[in-house]
Short mmCIF file of C-alpha atoms in Angstrom, two decimals:
data_model
loop_
_atom_site.label_atom_id
_atom_site.label_comp_id
_atom_site.label_asym_id
_atom_site.label_seq_id
_atom_site.Cartn_x
_atom_site.Cartn_y
_atom_site.Cartn_z
CA MET A 1 -82.25 1.93 129.88
CA SER A 2 -82.67 4.81 127.46
CA SER A 3 -80.19 7.10 125.90
CA ASP A 4 -80.10 10.23 123.80
CA ASN A 5 -76.60 11.05 124.79
CA SER A 6 -74.09 10.53 122.03
CA GLU A 7 -71.23 10.41 124.52
CA SER A 8 -72.62 7.51 126.54
CA THR A 9 -70.44 4.39 126.68
CA LEU A 10 -71.69 0.89 127.15
CA SER A 11 -70.45 -1.04 130.04
CA ASP A 12 -73.36 -3.37 130.60
CA TYR A 13 -75.51 -5.87 128.80
CA GLY A 14 -79.17 -4.92 128.63
CA ILE A 15 -82.04 -3.45 126.67
CA TYR A 16 -81.45 -0.02 125.18
CA LYS A 17 -84.03 2.36 123.79
CA ILE A 18 -82.34 4.69 121.33
CA SER A 19 -84.01 7.89 120.21
CA GLU A 20 -81.24 9.59 118.28
CA LYS A 21 -77.75 8.18 118.69
CA HIS A 22 -75.84 5.75 120.84
CA GLU A 23 -72.29 4.49 120.83
CA PHE A 24 -71.13 1.33 122.52
CA THR A 25 -67.52 0.56 123.22
CA LEU A 26 -66.75 -3.07 123.89
CA PRO A 27 -63.34 -4.76 124.01
CA ASP A 28 -61.90 -4.21 120.49
CA ILE A 29 -65.35 -3.38 119.12
CA GLU A 30 -67.08 -0.07 118.56
CA ILE A 31 -70.75 0.15 117.70
CA LYS A 32 -72.54 3.25 116.57
CA ILE A 33 -76.30 3.43 116.13
CA GLU A 34 -77.86 6.66 114.92
CA ARG A 35 -81.04 7.96 113.40
CA ILE A 36 -80.69 8.82 109.71
CA GLY A 37 -84.36 9.36 108.92
CA GLU A 38 -87.72 9.65 110.59
CA HIS A 39 -88.12 5.88 110.80
CA VAL A 40 -84.65 4.73 109.82
CA PHE A 41 -81.54 4.04 111.88
CA SER A 42 -78.05 3.06 110.80
CA TYR A 43 -75.97 0.45 112.58
CA ILE A 44 -72.18 0.48 112.21
CA ARG A 45 -69.79 -1.94 113.88
CA LYS A 46 -66.02 -1.54 113.69
CA ASP A 47 -63.58 -4.12 115.00
CA ALA A 48 -59.91 -3.89 116.02
CA GLU A 49 -58.75 -4.55 112.45
CA ASP A 50 -60.96 -1.71 111.16
CA ASN A 51 -63.39 -4.06 109.45
CA ILE A 52 -66.70 -2.24 109.21
CA LEU A 53 -70.18 -3.71 109.10
CA LYS A 54 -73.02 -1.37 108.25
CA LYS A 55 -76.75 -2.06 108.30
CA ILE A 56 -79.80 0.12 107.73
CA ILE A 57 -82.71 -0.52 110.10
CA PRO A 58 -86.15 0.74 109.08
CA ILE A 59 -88.54 0.77 112.05
CA THR A 60 -92.23 1.45 112.53
CA SER A 61 -92.03 2.99 116.00
CA SER A 62 -90.35 6.27 116.86
CA ASP A 63 -87.48 4.75 118.88
CA LEU A 64 -85.16 1.83 118.25
CA THR A 65 -85.00 -0.80 120.97
CA ILE A 66 -82.10 -3.24 121.02
CA GLU A 67 -80.82 -5.82 123.44
CA LEU A 68 -77.10 -6.34 123.89
CA CYS A 69 -76.50 -9.72 125.45
CA PRO A 70 -74.21 -12.74 125.62
CA ILE A 71 -74.97 -15.65 123.27
CA ARG A 72 -73.57 -19.15 122.84
CA PRO A 73 -70.08 -19.20 121.30
CA LEU A 74 -71.02 -21.07 118.15
CA ASN A 75 -71.03 -18.53 115.33
CA TYR A 76 -67.47 -17.23 114.92
CA PRO A 77 -65.66 -17.85 112.60
CA ALA A 78 -68.55 -19.97 111.27
CA HIS A 79 -71.20 -22.24 112.73
CA ARG A 80 -69.70 -25.70 112.38
CA THR A 81 -70.57 -27.42 115.65
CA ASN A 82 -72.73 -27.28 118.77
CA HIS A 83 -70.05 -28.67 121.08
CA VAL A 84 -67.72 -26.82 123.42
CA TYR A 85 -64.40 -28.19 124.67
CA LEU A 86 -63.25 -26.67 127.96
CA ASP A 87 -59.60 -27.49 128.54
CA PHE A 88 -58.97 -26.82 132.24
CA GLU A 89 -55.77 -24.90 132.95
CA SER A 90 -55.43 -26.90 136.15
CA PRO A 91 -56.79 -30.45 136.05
CA ILE A 92 -59.03 -31.52 138.96
CA PHE A 93 -58.32 -34.71 140.88
CA LEU A 94 -61.24 -36.51 142.51
CA SER A 95 -60.60 -39.40 144.86
CA LYS A 96 -63.00 -42.36 144.85
CA ASP A 97 -66.61 -41.69 145.93
CA SER A 98 -66.06 -37.98 146.16
CA ALA A 99 -67.70 -34.93 144.63
CA ALA A 100 -66.76 -31.35 143.89
CA THR A 101 -68.30 -28.19 142.55
CA VAL A 102 -66.16 -25.98 140.36
CA PHE A 103 -66.76 -22.70 138.56
CA VAL A 104 -65.00 -22.42 135.21
CA ARG A 105 -64.90 -19.83 132.48
CA CYS A 106 -66.83 -20.66 129.34
CA PRO A 107 -66.57 -18.72 126.06
CA ILE A 108 -69.41 -16.52 124.81
CA GLU A 109 -70.16 -14.31 121.85
CA VAL A 110 -72.10 -11.08 121.94
CA GLY A 111 -75.46 -10.72 120.22
CA ILE A 112 -77.43 -7.64 119.31
CA PHE A 113 -81.15 -8.20 118.98
CA LEU A 114 -83.75 -5.84 117.61
CA VAL A 115 -86.69 -5.76 120.03
CA HIS A 116 -90.08 -5.02 118.49
CA ASP A 117 -93.64 -6.13 119.16
CA GLY A 118 -92.46 -8.64 121.75
CA HIS A 119 -90.02 -10.29 119.29
CA LYS A 120 -86.26 -10.31 119.45
CA ASP A 121 -84.60 -10.63 116.04
CA SER A 122 -80.88 -11.08 115.68
CA LEU A 123 -79.43 -7.89 114.20
CA ASP A 124 -75.77 -8.76 114.60
CA TRP A 125 -73.37 -11.00 116.49
CA PHE A 126 -69.62 -10.91 117.05
CA THR A 127 -66.88 -12.02 119.37
CA CYS A 128 -64.79 -9.70 121.50
CA ASP A 129 -62.09 -12.35 121.76
CA PRO A 130 -61.47 -13.51 118.17
CA LEU A 131 -57.95 -14.78 118.85
CA ASN A 132 -59.25 -17.31 121.34
CA SER A 133 -62.28 -18.32 119.33
CA ARG A 134 -60.95 -21.43 117.65
CA PHE A 135 -62.03 -24.98 116.82
CA CYS A 136 -60.54 -28.21 118.07
CA LEU A 137 -61.16 -31.90 117.58
CA TYR A 138 -62.21 -34.22 120.38
CA GLY A 139 -61.38 -37.78 119.32
CA THR A 140 -59.80 -39.09 116.16
CA PRO A 141 -59.84 -37.39 112.77
CA GLU A 142 -61.98 -40.25 111.42
CA SER A 143 -64.78 -40.13 113.98
CA GLY A 144 -64.08 -37.30 116.41
CA THR A 145 -66.29 -34.36 117.31
CA LEU A 146 -65.52 -30.86 116.15
CA CYS A 147 -65.76 -28.43 119.09
CA LYS A 148 -65.24 -24.80 119.97
CA TYR A 149 -62.11 -24.71 122.12
CA MET A 150 -61.35 -22.73 125.24
CA ASN A 151 -58.46 -22.92 127.65
CA SER A 152 -60.59 -22.50 130.75
CA GLU A 153 -59.55 -21.14 134.10
CA ILE A 154 -61.12 -22.34 137.31
CA VAL A 155 -62.59 -19.36 139.19
CA GLU A 156 -64.21 -18.80 142.57
CA SER A 157 -67.76 -17.67 141.83
CA TYR A 158 -70.32 -16.55 139.27
CA ASP A 159 -68.96 -12.99 139.47
CA ASP A 160 -65.63 -13.87 137.91
CA SER A 161 -66.49 -13.69 134.23
CA ILE A 162 -64.57 -11.27 131.98
CA PRO A 163 -67.12 -8.84 130.51
CA PHE A 164 -68.06 -9.60 126.89
CA GLN A 165 -65.45 -12.35 126.60
CA ASN A 166 -66.66 -15.23 128.71
CA ALA A 167 -69.24 -16.46 131.19
CA VAL A 168 -68.96 -18.60 134.29
CA LEU A 169 -70.19 -22.17 134.26
CA LYS A 170 -70.77 -24.26 137.38
CA ILE A 171 -69.92 -27.94 137.11
CA ASP A 172 -70.86 -30.51 139.75
CA ILE A 173 -68.47 -33.40 139.35
CA LYS A 174 -69.06 -36.70 141.08
CA ASN A 175 -66.82 -39.74 141.07
CA GLU A 176 -68.68 -43.02 141.67
CA LEU A 177 -65.75 -45.16 140.55
CA SER A 178 -63.63 -47.22 142.86
CA ARG A 179 -60.50 -45.24 141.95
CA GLY A 180 -59.43 -41.62 141.77
CA VAL A 181 -59.82 -39.72 138.48
CA THR A 182 -58.25 -36.60 137.01
CA VAL A 183 -60.53 -34.31 135.05
CA SER A 184 -58.63 -32.13 132.60
CA LYS A 185 -61.32 -31.25 130.08
CA ILE A 186 -65.05 -31.37 129.54
CA VAL A 187 -66.85 -31.63 126.20
CA PHE A 188 -70.56 -30.97 125.94
CA PRO A 189 -73.19 -29.68 123.50
CA ILE A 190 -73.84 -26.11 124.66
CA THR A 191 -77.15 -25.85 122.82
CA GLY A 192 -78.83 -27.28 125.92
CA ASN A 193 -77.50 -24.45 128.10
CA SER A 194 -79.03 -20.99 128.37
CA ILE A 195 -76.96 -17.90 129.14
CA TYR A 196 -77.96 -15.24 131.67
CA TYR A 197 -76.57 -11.76 132.23
CA LYS A 198 -76.45 -9.06 134.86
CA ASN A 199 -74.64 -5.77 134.25
CA SER A 200 -71.58 -6.92 132.31
CA LYS A 201 -71.32 -10.41 133.80
CA ALA A 202 -72.65 -13.61 132.29
CA ILE A 203 -73.36 -17.12 133.53
CA VAL A 204 -74.32 -20.37 131.83
CA ASP A 205 -76.69 -23.15 132.89
CA SER A 206 -74.71 -25.57 135.01
CA LEU A 207 -73.50 -29.08 134.22
CA THR A 208 -73.31 -32.27 136.21
CA ALA A 209 -70.59 -34.74 135.34
CA THR A 210 -70.71 -38.17 136.95
CA PHE A 211 -68.02 -40.80 136.57
CA LYS A 212 -69.65 -44.19 136.82
CA LYS A 213 -69.24 -47.79 135.84
CA LYS A 214 -71.66 -49.38 133.40
CA LEU A 215 -71.03 -53.12 133.17
CA THR A 216 -67.30 -53.20 132.47
CA LEU A 217 -67.05 -49.73 130.97
CA GLU A 218 -66.14 -46.62 132.89
CA ILE A 219 -68.20 -43.73 131.54
CA ILE A 220 -68.79 -40.07 132.27
CA ASP A 221 -72.37 -38.87 132.22
CA VAL A 222 -72.75 -35.16 131.47
CA ASP A 223 -76.10 -33.36 131.87
CA SER A 224 -77.21 -29.74 131.68
CA ILE A 225 -79.15 -28.32 134.63
CA MET A 226 -81.20 -25.14 134.37
CA ILE A 227 -80.13 -22.74 137.09
CA GLN A 228 -82.53 -20.73 139.22
CA THR A 229 -81.36 -17.14 139.11
CA ASP A 230 -82.61 -13.58 139.04
CA TRP A 231 -80.19 -12.77 136.22
CA ILE A 232 -81.77 -11.97 132.83
CA LYS A 233 -81.97 -14.81 130.34
CA SER A 234 -80.40 -14.03 126.96
CA PRO A 235 -82.18 -14.74 123.73
CA THR A 236 -80.43 -17.36 121.63
CA TYR A 237 -79.01 -17.16 118.17
CA GLU A 238 -77.15 -19.71 116.08
CA GLN A 239 -76.23 -18.94 112.53
CA SER A 240 -77.76 -21.34 110.05
CA GLU A 241 -76.55 -21.83 106.52
CA SER A 242 -79.65 -22.95 104.72
CA ILE A 243 -79.58 -23.04 100.95
CA LYS A 244 -81.84 -20.40 99.55
CA HIS A 245 -83.48 -20.63 96.16
CA MET A 246 -83.94 -17.08 95.08
CA ASP A 247 -86.59 -16.45 92.45
CA MET A 248 -86.40 -12.67 92.65
CA GLY A 249 -82.79 -12.21 93.69
CA VAL A 250 -83.44 -11.05 97.24
CA ASP A 251 -81.03 -12.29 99.88
CA MET B 1 -122.38 -47.50 66.26
CA ALA B 2 -119.33 -47.62 68.51
CA PHE B 3 -119.68 -51.37 68.82
CA GLU B 4 -119.74 -51.73 65.04
CA PHE B 5 -116.66 -49.53 64.79
CA LEU B 6 -114.81 -51.71 67.28
CA GLN B 7 -115.99 -54.83 65.48
CA SER B 8 -114.56 -53.44 62.25
CA LEU B 9 -111.23 -52.80 64.00
CA ALA B 10 -111.24 -56.38 65.32
CA ASP B 11 -111.64 -57.65 61.76
CA ILE B 12 -108.54 -55.88 60.52
CA GLU B 13 -105.59 -58.18 61.24
CA ILE B 14 -102.16 -56.59 61.03
CA THR B 15 -99.95 -59.59 61.63
CA GLY B 16 -100.08 -63.02 63.30
CA GLY B 17 -103.26 -62.50 65.38
CA LEU B 18 -102.55 -58.83 66.14
CA THR B 19 -105.64 -56.88 65.17
CA LEU B 20 -106.15 -53.16 65.02
CA LEU B 21 -108.55 -53.46 68.00
CA SER B 22 -105.98 -55.19 70.19
CA LEU B 23 -103.44 -52.56 69.19
CA PHE B 24 -105.98 -49.87 70.14
CA ILE B 25 -106.63 -51.52 73.53
CA GLY B 26 -102.89 -51.90 74.03
CA GLY B 27 -102.44 -48.21 73.33
CA ILE B 28 -105.07 -47.38 75.97
CA ILE B 29 -103.38 -49.73 78.50
CA MET B 30 -99.98 -48.16 77.86
CA GLY B 31 -101.45 -44.66 78.05
CA VAL B 32 -103.18 -45.41 81.36
CA GLY B 33 -99.96 -47.08 82.60
CA ILE B 34 -97.92 -43.97 81.84
CA ILE B 35 -100.48 -41.72 83.56
CA ILE B 36 -100.52 -43.99 86.64
CA ALA B 37 -96.69 -44.18 86.66
CA ARG B 38 -96.36 -40.40 86.50
CA THR B 39 -99.02 -39.85 89.18
CA ILE B 40 -97.45 -42.35 91.58
CA ARG B 41 -93.98 -40.91 90.97
CA LEU B 42 -95.35 -37.42 91.63
CA LEU B 43 -97.02 -38.53 94.89
CA PHE B 44 -93.85 -40.36 95.92
CA THR B 45 -91.69 -37.31 95.18
CA LYS B 46 -94.03 -35.07 97.12
CA TYR B 47 -94.76 -37.15 100.23
CA TYR B 48 -92.09 -39.82 100.71
CA ALA B 49 -88.97 -38.63 98.88
CA PRO B 50 -88.20 -35.81 101.35
CA LYS B 51 -87.85 -38.41 104.11
CA LEU B 52 -85.26 -40.43 102.15
CA PRO B 53 -81.69 -39.61 101.18
CA GLN B 54 -81.68 -37.60 97.94
CA ASP B 55 -80.07 -40.22 95.69
CA THR B 56 -82.15 -43.09 97.13
CA ALA B 57 -85.34 -41.09 96.54
CA LYS B 58 -84.32 -40.39 92.96
CA ASN B 59 -83.57 -44.06 92.25
CA PHE B 60 -86.80 -45.20 93.89
CA GLY B 61 -88.70 -42.67 91.76
CA LYS B 62 -87.17 -44.11 88.59
CA LEU B 63 -87.81 -47.68 89.75
CA ILE B 64 -91.48 -46.95 90.38
CA TYR B 65 -91.93 -45.15 87.07
CA PHE B 66 -90.27 -47.70 84.83
CA GLY B 67 -91.64 -50.63 86.88
CA ILE B 68 -95.22 -49.53 86.22
CA ILE B 69 -94.51 -48.93 82.52
CA ILE B 70 -92.97 -52.42 82.13
CA LEU B 71 -95.96 -53.88 83.98
CA SER B 72 -98.30 -52.05 81.59
CA PHE B 73 -96.40 -53.46 78.62
CA LEU B 74 -96.72 -57.00 80.02
CA VAL B 75 -100.48 -56.50 80.50
CA PHE B 76 -100.65 -55.18 76.94
CA THR B 77 -98.84 -58.22 75.49
CA SER B 78 -100.94 -60.68 77.50
CA THR B 79 -104.27 -59.08 76.48
CA THR B 80 -103.46 -58.97 72.78
CA GLY B 81 -102.73 -62.68 72.65
CA VAL B 82 -99.99 -62.08 70.12
CA ASP B 83 -97.39 -64.80 69.77
CA PHE B 84 -94.05 -63.11 70.35
CA SER B 85 -91.99 -66.28 70.08
CA GLY B 86 -90.87 -65.42 66.52
CA LEU B 87 -89.99 -61.97 67.66
CA LEU B 88 -88.03 -63.44 70.57
CA VAL B 89 -85.94 -65.63 68.26
CA ALA B 90 -85.22 -62.68 66.02
CA GLY B 91 -84.72 -60.56 69.09
CA GLY B 92 -82.20 -63.06 70.44
CA ILE B 93 -79.98 -62.77 67.39
CA PHE B 94 -80.52 -59.03 67.26
CA GLY B 95 -79.76 -58.88 71.00
CA VAL B 96 -76.35 -60.50 70.51
CA ILE B 97 -75.48 -57.93 67.84
CA ILE B 98 -76.78 -55.07 69.97
CA GLY B 99 -75.00 -56.54 73.00
CA PHE B 100 -71.62 -56.30 71.30
CA ALA B 101 -72.40 -52.85 69.98
CA THR B 102 -73.59 -51.47 73.31
CA GLN B 103 -71.06 -53.18 75.56
CA SER B 104 -69.96 -49.90 77.17
CA VAL B 105 -73.56 -48.78 77.67
CA VAL B 106 -74.43 -52.00 79.51
CA SER B 107 -71.19 -51.80 81.45
CA ASN B 108 -72.10 -48.27 82.57
CA LEU B 109 -75.59 -49.43 83.52
CA ILE B 110 -74.29 -52.33 85.62
CA SER B 111 -71.64 -50.09 87.22
CA GLY B 112 -74.38 -47.58 88.01
CA ILE B 113 -76.43 -50.27 89.77
CA PHE B 114 -73.39 -51.33 91.82
CA LEU B 115 -72.61 -47.70 92.67
CA MET B 116 -76.17 -47.29 93.92
CA ILE B 117 -75.88 -50.46 96.03
CA GLU B 118 -72.36 -49.90 97.37
CA LYS B 119 -72.69 -46.11 97.81
CA PRO B 120 -68.98 -45.31 98.10
CA VAL B 121 -69.98 -41.64 98.14
CA LYS B 122 -73.29 -39.83 98.36
CA GLN B 123 -74.85 -36.84 96.70
CA GLY B 124 -73.36 -33.58 97.96
CA ASP B 125 -70.03 -35.15 99.00
CA LYS B 126 -66.84 -33.44 97.95
CA ILE B 127 -64.74 -35.95 96.04
CA GLU B 128 -61.55 -36.29 94.09
CA ILE B 129 -60.54 -38.91 91.58
CA PRO B 130 -56.76 -39.05 91.97
CA GLY B 131 -54.87 -38.95 88.70
CA SER B 132 -57.62 -37.11 86.87
CA ASP B 133 -58.83 -33.53 86.97
CA VAL B 134 -62.10 -34.54 88.62
CA THR B 135 -62.39 -32.76 91.96
CA GLY B 136 -65.61 -31.24 93.17
CA THR B 137 -69.07 -31.85 94.58
CA LEU B 138 -70.95 -34.97 93.55
CA LEU B 139 -74.24 -33.85 92.01
CA ASP B 140 -75.83 -37.22 91.23
CA ILE B 141 -75.28 -40.82 90.27
CA SER B 142 -77.63 -41.64 87.40
CA THR B 143 -78.14 -44.72 85.26
CA PHE B 144 -75.16 -44.24 82.98
CA SER B 145 -73.03 -41.49 84.44
CA VAL B 146 -71.99 -39.48 87.45
CA ARG B 147 -72.04 -35.70 87.44
CA VAL B 148 -69.52 -33.72 89.45
CA ARG B 149 -69.53 -29.95 89.87
CA ARG B 150 -65.91 -28.86 89.95
CA PHE B 151 -64.75 -26.07 92.21
CA ASP B 152 -64.42 -23.77 89.18
CA GLY B 153 -68.20 -24.03 88.72
CA THR B 154 -68.17 -26.28 85.64
CA ILE B 155 -69.87 -29.66 85.60
CA ILE B 156 -68.05 -32.77 84.50
CA ARG B 157 -69.76 -36.03 83.50
CA VAL B 158 -67.95 -39.25 84.32
CA PRO B 159 -69.23 -42.58 82.88
CA ASN B 160 -70.29 -44.93 85.68
CA GLU B 161 -67.85 -47.63 84.62
CA SER B 162 -64.86 -45.33 84.80
CA PHE B 163 -66.08 -43.88 88.15
CA PHE B 164 -66.71 -47.34 89.62
CA THR B 165 -63.27 -48.66 88.69
CA SER B 166 -61.42 -45.52 89.85
CA ASN B 167 -59.94 -44.72 93.22
CA ILE B 168 -62.33 -42.23 94.80
CA ARG B 169 -61.04 -39.87 97.47
CA SER B 170 -63.84 -38.56 99.67
CA LEU B 171 -63.05 -35.10 101.00
CA SER B 172 -66.07 -34.83 103.27
CA SER B 173 -66.49 -38.11 105.08
CA THR B 174 -64.55 -37.04 108.18
CA PRO B 175 -65.20 -34.01 110.40
CA VAL B 176 -61.76 -32.51 109.79
CA ARG B 177 -59.12 -32.38 107.06
CA ARG B 178 -55.43 -31.62 106.98
CA SER B 179 -53.65 -29.15 104.72
CA GLU B 180 -49.93 -29.02 104.11
CA ALA B 181 -47.41 -26.52 102.83
CA ILE B 182 -43.63 -26.48 102.55
CA VAL B 183 -41.53 -23.40 103.14
CA GLY B 184 -37.73 -23.14 103.02
CA ILE B 185 -35.49 -21.09 105.31
CA ALA B 186 -31.81 -20.29 104.94
CA TYR B 187 -29.28 -22.65 106.53
CA LYS B 188 -28.01 -19.89 108.84
CA GLU B 189 -31.47 -19.36 110.40
CA ASP B 190 -32.67 -20.86 113.68
CA ILE B 191 -35.16 -23.61 112.86
CA ASP B 192 -37.01 -23.49 116.19
CA GLY B 193 -37.30 -19.72 115.96
CA ALA B 194 -38.74 -19.94 112.45
CA ILE B 195 -41.24 -22.60 113.52
CA SER B 196 -42.26 -20.49 116.50
CA VAL B 197 -43.02 -17.38 114.41
CA ILE B 198 -44.98 -19.38 111.83
CA GLU B 199 -46.98 -21.07 114.61
CA LYS B 200 -47.81 -17.73 116.23
CA GLN B 201 -48.89 -16.21 112.93
CA ILE B 202 -51.10 -19.22 112.10
CA ARG B 203 -52.76 -18.97 115.50
CA LYS B 204 -53.29 -15.23 115.09
CA SER B 205 -54.55 -15.03 111.55
CA MET B 206 -56.09 -18.38 110.63
CA ALA B 207 -59.37 -18.72 112.47
CA PHE B 208 -60.23 -22.10 110.93
CA VAL B 209 -57.02 -23.88 111.92
CA LEU B 210 -57.71 -26.28 114.79
CA THR B 211 -56.09 -25.72 118.18
CA LEU B 212 -56.16 -29.47 118.76
CA PRO B 213 -54.57 -31.38 117.04
CA LYS B 214 -51.90 -28.70 117.11
CA PRO B 215 -50.23 -27.51 113.90
CA GLU B 216 -47.31 -29.81 113.19
CA PHE B 217 -43.93 -28.83 111.76
CA ARG B 218 -41.49 -31.28 110.19
CA ILE B 219 -38.18 -30.78 108.51
CA SER B 220 -38.99 -32.33 105.18
CA ALA B 221 -35.58 -31.88 103.53
CA LEU B 222 -32.12 -30.38 103.87
CA ALA B 223 -32.39 -29.15 100.33
CA ASP B 224 -29.83 -27.56 98.00
CA SER B 225 -30.51 -24.01 99.10
CA SER B 226 -32.78 -24.19 102.10
CA VAL B 227 -33.98 -26.14 105.08
CA ASN B 228 -37.49 -27.11 104.09
CA ILE B 229 -40.15 -26.99 106.82
CA GLU B 230 -43.37 -28.85 106.19
CA ILE B 231 -46.40 -27.29 107.89
CA LEU B 232 -49.38 -29.54 108.62
CA VAL B 233 -52.59 -28.01 109.98
CA TRP B 234 -56.05 -29.43 110.60
CA HIS B 235 -59.27 -27.58 109.85
CA PRO B 236 -63.02 -28.31 109.56
CA ARG B 237 -63.60 -30.37 106.40
CA ASP B 238 -65.62 -27.69 104.58
CA ASP B 239 -63.14 -24.90 105.18
CA TRP B 240 -60.21 -25.98 103.05
CA ASP B 241 -60.62 -22.81 100.98
CA GLN B 242 -60.01 -20.73 104.13
CA VAL B 243 -56.79 -22.57 104.97
CA GLY B 244 -55.13 -24.43 102.06
CA PRO B 245 -54.64 -21.51 99.65
CA THR B 246 -53.48 -19.05 102.35
CA LEU B 247 -51.16 -21.23 104.42
CA LEU B 248 -48.03 -20.39 102.39
CA LYS B 249 -48.86 -16.69 102.41
CA VAL B 250 -49.22 -16.71 106.21
CA ALA B 251 -45.93 -18.60 106.60
CA LYS B 252 -44.08 -16.19 104.29
CA ASN B 253 -45.50 -13.13 106.05
CA ALA B 254 -44.47 -14.57 109.41
CA LEU B 255 -40.91 -15.23 108.22
CA ASP B 256 -40.65 -11.82 106.54
CA GLY B 257 -41.92 -10.15 109.71
CA ALA B 258 -39.27 -11.87 111.79
CA GLY B 259 -36.50 -11.13 109.26
CA ILE B 260 -35.92 -14.81 108.53
CA GLU B 261 -34.49 -15.38 105.06
CA ILE B 262 -36.26 -17.52 102.50
CA PRO B 263 -33.28 -18.20 100.21
CA PHE B 264 -33.14 -18.23 96.44
CA PRO B 265 -31.57 -21.29 94.84
CA GLN B 266 -27.82 -20.83 95.16
CA ARG B 267 -24.65 -22.71 94.39
CA VAL B 268 -21.24 -22.43 96.05
CA ILE B 269 -18.35 -22.79 93.59
CA TRP B 270 -14.88 -23.64 94.90
CA GLN B 271 -12.04 -22.68 92.64
CA ALA B 272 -9.36 -25.34 92.47
CA LYS B 273 -5.78 -24.34 93.47
CA GLU B 274 -3.56 -23.88 90.50
#
């Protein structure tokens, strides 16, 4: 995709080559990228509360190439965990020795990557659904796992994601126990799952969840499975808070 | 020439069998010992310390350094052939005097060793010593004292003995923490309505408050002028500063927005019939 038209509005994920100016309008977010010098662009993001983020991007080529894509929902409000807790709106009941495949909504964030010389560097990231981007605790306060929380709806297919707010995740659930089970939530580290996009829809690598008995314990085994798809794979970005020792005061 | 020089040093006796030559050799042994100790500590710090926890690495470094120096001193004393028994007797008496005088120093040293063994907290933990003004990040546990960087940026030194015998509250040993605040509403107001508006405002404006466990609301007192509601919210352990100091502000804004009165202290006076 390329654009010189200042009036153009974003409706899709993808790679954009910007020569002069481009404006993206996402849910509650406005992004404006424009040339301010021969080899310099400015990047301005404004959210619903009128918070403004501005960055200057010096480039070596004549055009600016960026990729707008879904990323894992681990950065907002801060990167504190790699786990996601999907709380199903409607719990699923599986009778003994049965299996089911469900599609559920999974949260995402949006990433903007600067594409140059075959590299994709994270320029910015944000969430279009800040009110639903919250943490929760799975387990006890003493030894539980901090997770990103989402009240997740069960949907029909991969096409049912809400643009820029969530993706669809397929879960194959199998019950190998000798009794029926009710599944009301699933907790998993999302760092093992890639995200793919097509137009404004997004999907996540699928999961398999198997209820089984190990000796006397009943356990649930959750694994990530890479999906085969023609959708475009998103680059990944997770904010890291490494301590920097600055000798020259550059941050 | 050199041999004659050394011979002349060997002839000069300082005291009880200790010659200038043996003192010279001892000096060389100690010098070499210090160089070896520093080199080994440097190699340890460079290659092995990064794989160990920070405080363990630091203690091991000290152990290696002083261990080699003590070993060098023992080699020095055994090569000189000096009889230290007189010195030991004198040292014994002197030791008792010094022992009384340095009781607190020894106590701090022993406490430091126990702190290193027990490890109630580790370097980088956020801690609080209840009943004192020590709250902050633990910088290190050294031989005689513990250093804590308080949240105002200053560093406070706590003697090991006092730290070891205190109650220590660790603020970063669990994944989440709870913050509390109390807000009062007028007696005429609907309690459930007030709780509902506070809950909605917390959910809307406090990104670090956990969805599960849910914020909890308790009526903490039917006080003189108000019904006091205690708000309890959980948040990631490192984000107290995003929640604790703003919880009351959020609650007040929510109540103000909904027109719910936060009463001033008031007293009803009944005039007796004449």
